[in-house]
Amino acid sequence: MHRRRRGEPQTLRPMRHASPSKQKRFFVFWEKLFSNFEGFFKQLCNPASQTLAIYSILFSLAFDTLLSYLIVRLRPYTEIDWSTYMQQVECYVKGERNYSNIYGDTGPIVYPAGHLHVYHYLYQITDAGKNIIKGQYLFMLLYLFNQATNV
């Protein structure tokens, strides 16, 4: 092999091509890969097969899970009615059962008692409504459970 000396122009060496055996292996690999994909797509498009439905459901749930997680982690909390619901639950916890006396910042409670009971559990789980991120994750799980069971 010839070493280049300082100041000597660089010469380009001719490009070596892959040997025929390497080329053959390359094409065999792609042929096998394509035939596997072809069979996979034939099964996806077969109306008698449920493969397409299963894969689309799994992909949709995985994408929805990722998107929901990113929203909870990256999007700052937006106050809508959480603090009001927690104030209404506090009235309930203190023993108030008259609906006209259960109120929060936005006024008296307007939802049925089932709503109050659900938020009472959330009140307990989220440390009296102070651990908002835990509440967001619980709502995310509830949403994903709803999506998974309504297929």
mmCIF file of C-alpha atoms in Angstrom:
data_model
loop_
_atom_site.group_PDB
_atom_site.id
_atom_site.type_symbol
_atom_site.label_atom_id
_atom_site.label_comp_id
_atom_site.label_asym_id
_atom_site.label_seq_id
_atom_site.Cartn_x
_atom_site.Cartn_y
_atom_site.Cartn_z
ATOM 1 C CA MET A 1 0.000 0.000 0.000
ATOM 2 C CA HIS A 2 1.311 3.369 -0.996
ATOM 3 C CA ARG A 3 1.473 6.101 1.676
ATOM 4 C CA ARG A 4 0.760 9.616 0.617
ATOM 5 C CA ARG A 5 3.476 12.159 1.317
ATOM 6 C CA ARG A 6 2.899 15.681 2.521
ATOM 7 C CA GLY A 7 1.900 17.959 -0.375
ATOM 8 C CA GLU A 8 1.162 15.038 -2.685
ATOM 9 C CA PRO A 9 -2.373 15.173 -4.164
ATOM 10 C CA GLN A 10 -4.815 12.563 -2.976
ATOM 11 C CA THR A 11 -5.812 10.036 -5.591
ATOM 12 C CA LEU A 12 -9.187 8.421 -5.642
ATOM 13 C CA ARG A 13 -9.224 4.674 -5.523
ATOM 14 C CA PRO A 14 -11.719 2.857 -7.664
ATOM 15 C CA MET A 15 -14.838 1.853 -5.787
ATOM 16 C CA ARG A 16 -15.106 -1.811 -4.963
ATOM 17 C CA HIS A 17 -18.440 -3.411 -5.648
ATOM 18 C CA ALA A 18 -19.975 -6.096 -3.509
ATOM 19 C CA SER A 19 -19.237 -9.603 -4.589
ATOM 20 C CA PRO A 20 -22.032 -11.460 -6.379
ATOM 21 C CA SER A 21 -22.581 -13.645 -3.311
ATOM 22 C CA LYS A 22 -23.135 -10.555 -1.122
ATOM 23 C CA GLN A 23 -25.506 -9.087 -3.698
ATOM 24 C CA LYS A 24 -27.441 -12.348 -3.816
ATOM 25 C CA ARG A 25 -27.728 -12.482 -0.031
ATOM 26 C CA PHE A 26 -28.963 -8.883 -0.010
ATOM 27 C CA PHE A 27 -31.723 -9.598 -2.542
ATOM 28 C CA VAL A 28 -32.717 -12.838 -0.818
ATOM 29 C CA PHE A 29 -33.044 -10.909 2.451
ATOM 30 C CA TRP A 30 -35.305 -8.275 0.865
ATOM 31 C CA GLU A 31 -37.328 -10.911 -0.945
ATOM 32 C CA LYS A 32 -38.008 -12.774 2.309
ATOM 33 C CA LEU A 33 -38.826 -9.543 4.118
ATOM 34 C CA PHE A 34 -41.226 -8.438 1.384
ATOM 35 C CA SER A 35 -42.947 -11.833 1.225
ATOM 36 C CA ASN A 36 -43.481 -11.716 5.006
ATOM 37 C CA PHE A 37 -44.975 -8.227 4.747
ATOM 38 C CA GLU A 38 -47.058 -9.288 1.766
ATOM 39 C CA GLY A 39 -48.554 -12.180 3.745
ATOM 40 C CA PHE A 40 -49.103 -9.894 6.728
ATOM 41 C CA PHE A 41 -50.935 -7.302 4.622
ATOM 42 C CA LYS A 42 -53.023 -9.992 2.899
ATOM 43 C CA GLN A 43 -54.158 -11.166 6.316
ATOM 44 C CA LEU A 44 -54.837 -7.579 7.401
ATOM 45 C CA CYS A 45 -57.092 -7.035 4.392
ATOM 46 C CA ASN A 46 -58.918 -10.356 4.710
ATOM 47 C CA PRO A 47 -62.475 -9.563 5.853
ATOM 48 C CA ALA A 48 -62.784 -12.953 7.567
ATOM 49 C CA SER A 49 -59.733 -12.213 9.704
ATOM 50 C CA GLN A 50 -59.900 -9.995 12.776
ATOM 51 C CA THR A 51 -56.218 -9.159 12.542
ATOM 52 C CA LEU A 52 -56.804 -5.643 11.227
ATOM 53 C CA ALA A 53 -59.272 -4.872 13.996
ATOM 54 C CA ILE A 54 -56.981 -6.216 16.708
ATOM 55 C CA TYR A 55 -53.910 -4.360 15.445
ATOM 56 C CA SER A 56 -55.790 -1.099 14.944
ATOM 57 C CA ILE A 57 -57.303 -1.328 18.435
ATOM 58 C CA LEU A 58 -53.926 -2.060 20.021
ATOM 59 C CA PHE A 59 -52.228 0.714 18.055
ATOM 60 C CA SER A 60 -54.991 3.165 18.941
ATOM 61 C CA LEU A 61 -54.792 2.322 22.656
ATOM 62 C CA ALA A 62 -50.995 2.517 22.676
ATOM 63 C CA PHE A 63 -51.048 5.867 20.881
ATOM 64 C CA ASP A 64 -53.804 7.174 23.155
ATOM 65 C CA THR A 65 -51.856 6.077 26.244
ATOM 66 C CA LEU A 66 -48.702 7.807 25.046
ATOM 67 C CA LEU A 67 -50.560 10.972 24.085
ATOM 68 C CA SER A 68 -52.460 11.100 27.384
ATOM 69 C CA TYR A 69 -49.265 10.593 29.368
ATOM 70 C CA LEU A 70 -47.494 13.361 27.438
ATOM 71 C CA ILE A 71 -50.411 15.734 27.996
ATOM 72 C CA VAL A 72 -50.403 15.095 31.754
ATOM 73 C CA ARG A 73 -46.606 15.414 32.003
ATOM 74 C CA LEU A 74 -45.958 18.335 29.665
ATOM 75 C CA ARG A 75 -49.109 20.433 29.670
ATOM 76 C CA PRO A 76 -49.508 22.675 32.716
ATOM 77 C CA TYR A 77 -52.585 22.098 34.852
ATOM 78 C CA THR A 78 -55.584 24.172 33.805
ATOM 79 C CA GLU A 79 -58.066 24.966 36.577
ATOM 80 C CA ILE A 80 -61.597 24.316 35.447
ATOM 81 C CA ASP A 81 -63.740 23.092 38.336
ATOM 82 C CA TRP A 82 -61.463 20.839 40.405
ATOM 83 C CA SER A 83 -61.175 23.269 43.330
ATOM 84 C CA THR A 84 -64.939 23.848 43.310
ATOM 85 C CA TYR A 85 -65.624 20.120 43.411
ATOM 86 C CA MET A 86 -63.173 19.713 46.277
ATOM 87 C CA GLN A 87 -64.889 22.571 48.190
ATOM 88 C CA GLN A 88 -68.242 20.887 47.654
ATOM 89 C CA VAL A 89 -66.830 17.571 48.880
ATOM 90 C CA GLU A 90 -65.464 19.347 51.977
ATOM 91 C CA CYS A 91 -69.005 20.508 52.776
ATOM 92 C CA TYR A 92 -70.176 16.915 52.418
ATOM 93 C CA VAL A 93 -67.297 15.608 54.589
ATOM 94 C CA LYS A 94 -68.228 18.118 57.314
ATOM 95 C CA GLY A 95 -71.682 16.527 57.444
ATOM 96 C CA GLU A 96 -73.768 18.798 55.202
ATOM 97 C CA ARG A 97 -76.473 16.812 53.369
ATOM 98 C CA ASN A 98 -78.785 19.623 52.254
ATOM 99 C CA TYR A 99 -77.995 20.206 48.573
ATOM 100 C CA SER A 100 -78.787 23.913 48.748
ATOM 101 C CA ASN A 101 -76.030 24.346 51.380
ATOM 102 C CA ILE A 102 -73.318 22.463 49.462
ATOM 103 C CA TYR A 103 -71.435 25.038 47.417
ATOM 104 C CA GLY A 104 -68.053 26.081 46.079
ATOM 105 C CA ASP A 105 -66.498 29.064 44.281
ATOM 106 C CA THR A 106 -68.826 28.693 41.297
ATOM 107 C CA GLY A 107 -71.975 28.340 43.372
ATOM 108 C CA PRO A 108 -74.156 25.525 44.672
ATOM 109 C CA ILE A 109 -73.686 21.931 43.585
ATOM 110 C CA VAL A 110 -75.636 21.085 40.435
ATOM 111 C CA TYR A 111 -74.583 17.469 39.895
ATOM 112 C CA PRO A 112 -76.324 14.384 41.330
ATOM 113 C CA ALA A 113 -75.163 12.638 44.479
ATOM 114 C CA GLY A 114 -73.238 10.017 42.483
ATOM 115 C CA HIS A 115 -70.926 12.779 41.247
ATOM 116 C CA LEU A 116 -70.378 13.907 44.824
ATOM 117 C CA HIS A 117 -69.546 10.353 45.937
ATOM 118 C CA VAL A 118 -67.066 9.812 43.073
ATOM 119 C CA TYR A 119 -65.331 13.081 43.905
ATOM 120 C CA HIS A 120 -65.358 12.126 47.582
ATOM 121 C CA TYR A 121 -63.208 9.098 46.686
ATOM 122 C CA LEU A 122 -60.954 11.340 44.592
ATOM 123 C CA TYR A 123 -60.783 13.746 47.534
ATOM 124 C CA GLN A 124 -59.494 10.935 49.735
ATOM 125 C CA ILE A 125 -57.033 9.585 47.155
ATOM 126 C CA THR A 126 -55.593 13.004 46.240
ATOM 127 C CA ASP A 127 -54.949 14.217 49.794
ATOM 128 C CA ALA A 128 -58.007 16.463 50.028
ATOM 129 C CA GLY A 129 -57.578 17.539 46.404
ATOM 130 C CA LYS A 130 -54.053 18.889 46.870
ATOM 131 C CA ASN A 131 -52.222 16.212 44.845
ATOM 132 C CA ILE A 132 -53.594 17.256 41.467
ATOM 133 C CA ILE A 133 -51.129 15.199 39.407
ATOM 134 C CA LYS A 134 -52.417 12.012 41.062
ATOM 135 C CA GLY A 135 -55.944 13.066 40.122
ATOM 136 C CA GLN A 136 -54.865 13.676 36.533
ATOM 137 C CA TYR A 137 -53.348 10.198 36.317
ATOM 138 C CA LEU A 138 -56.518 8.689 37.788
ATOM 139 C CA PHE A 139 -58.613 10.485 35.173
ATOM 140 C CA MET A 140 -56.172 9.303 32.496
ATOM 141 C CA LEU A 141 -56.620 5.688 33.653
ATOM 142 C CA LEU A 142 -60.392 6.117 33.754
ATOM 143 C CA TYR A 143 -60.338 7.534 30.217
ATOM 144 C CA LEU A 144 -58.131 4.700 28.904
ATOM 145 C CA PHE A 145 -60.297 2.084 30.633
ATOM 146 C CA ASN A 146 -63.342 3.652 28.994
ATOM 147 C CA GLN A 147 -61.636 3.584 25.583
ATOM 148 C CA ALA A 148 -60.549 -0.040 26.006
ATOM 149 C CA THR A 149 -63.972 -1.308 27.057
ATOM 150 C CA ASN A 150 -66.004 0.558 24.437
ATOM 151 C CA VAL A 151 -64.588 -1.236 21.432
#
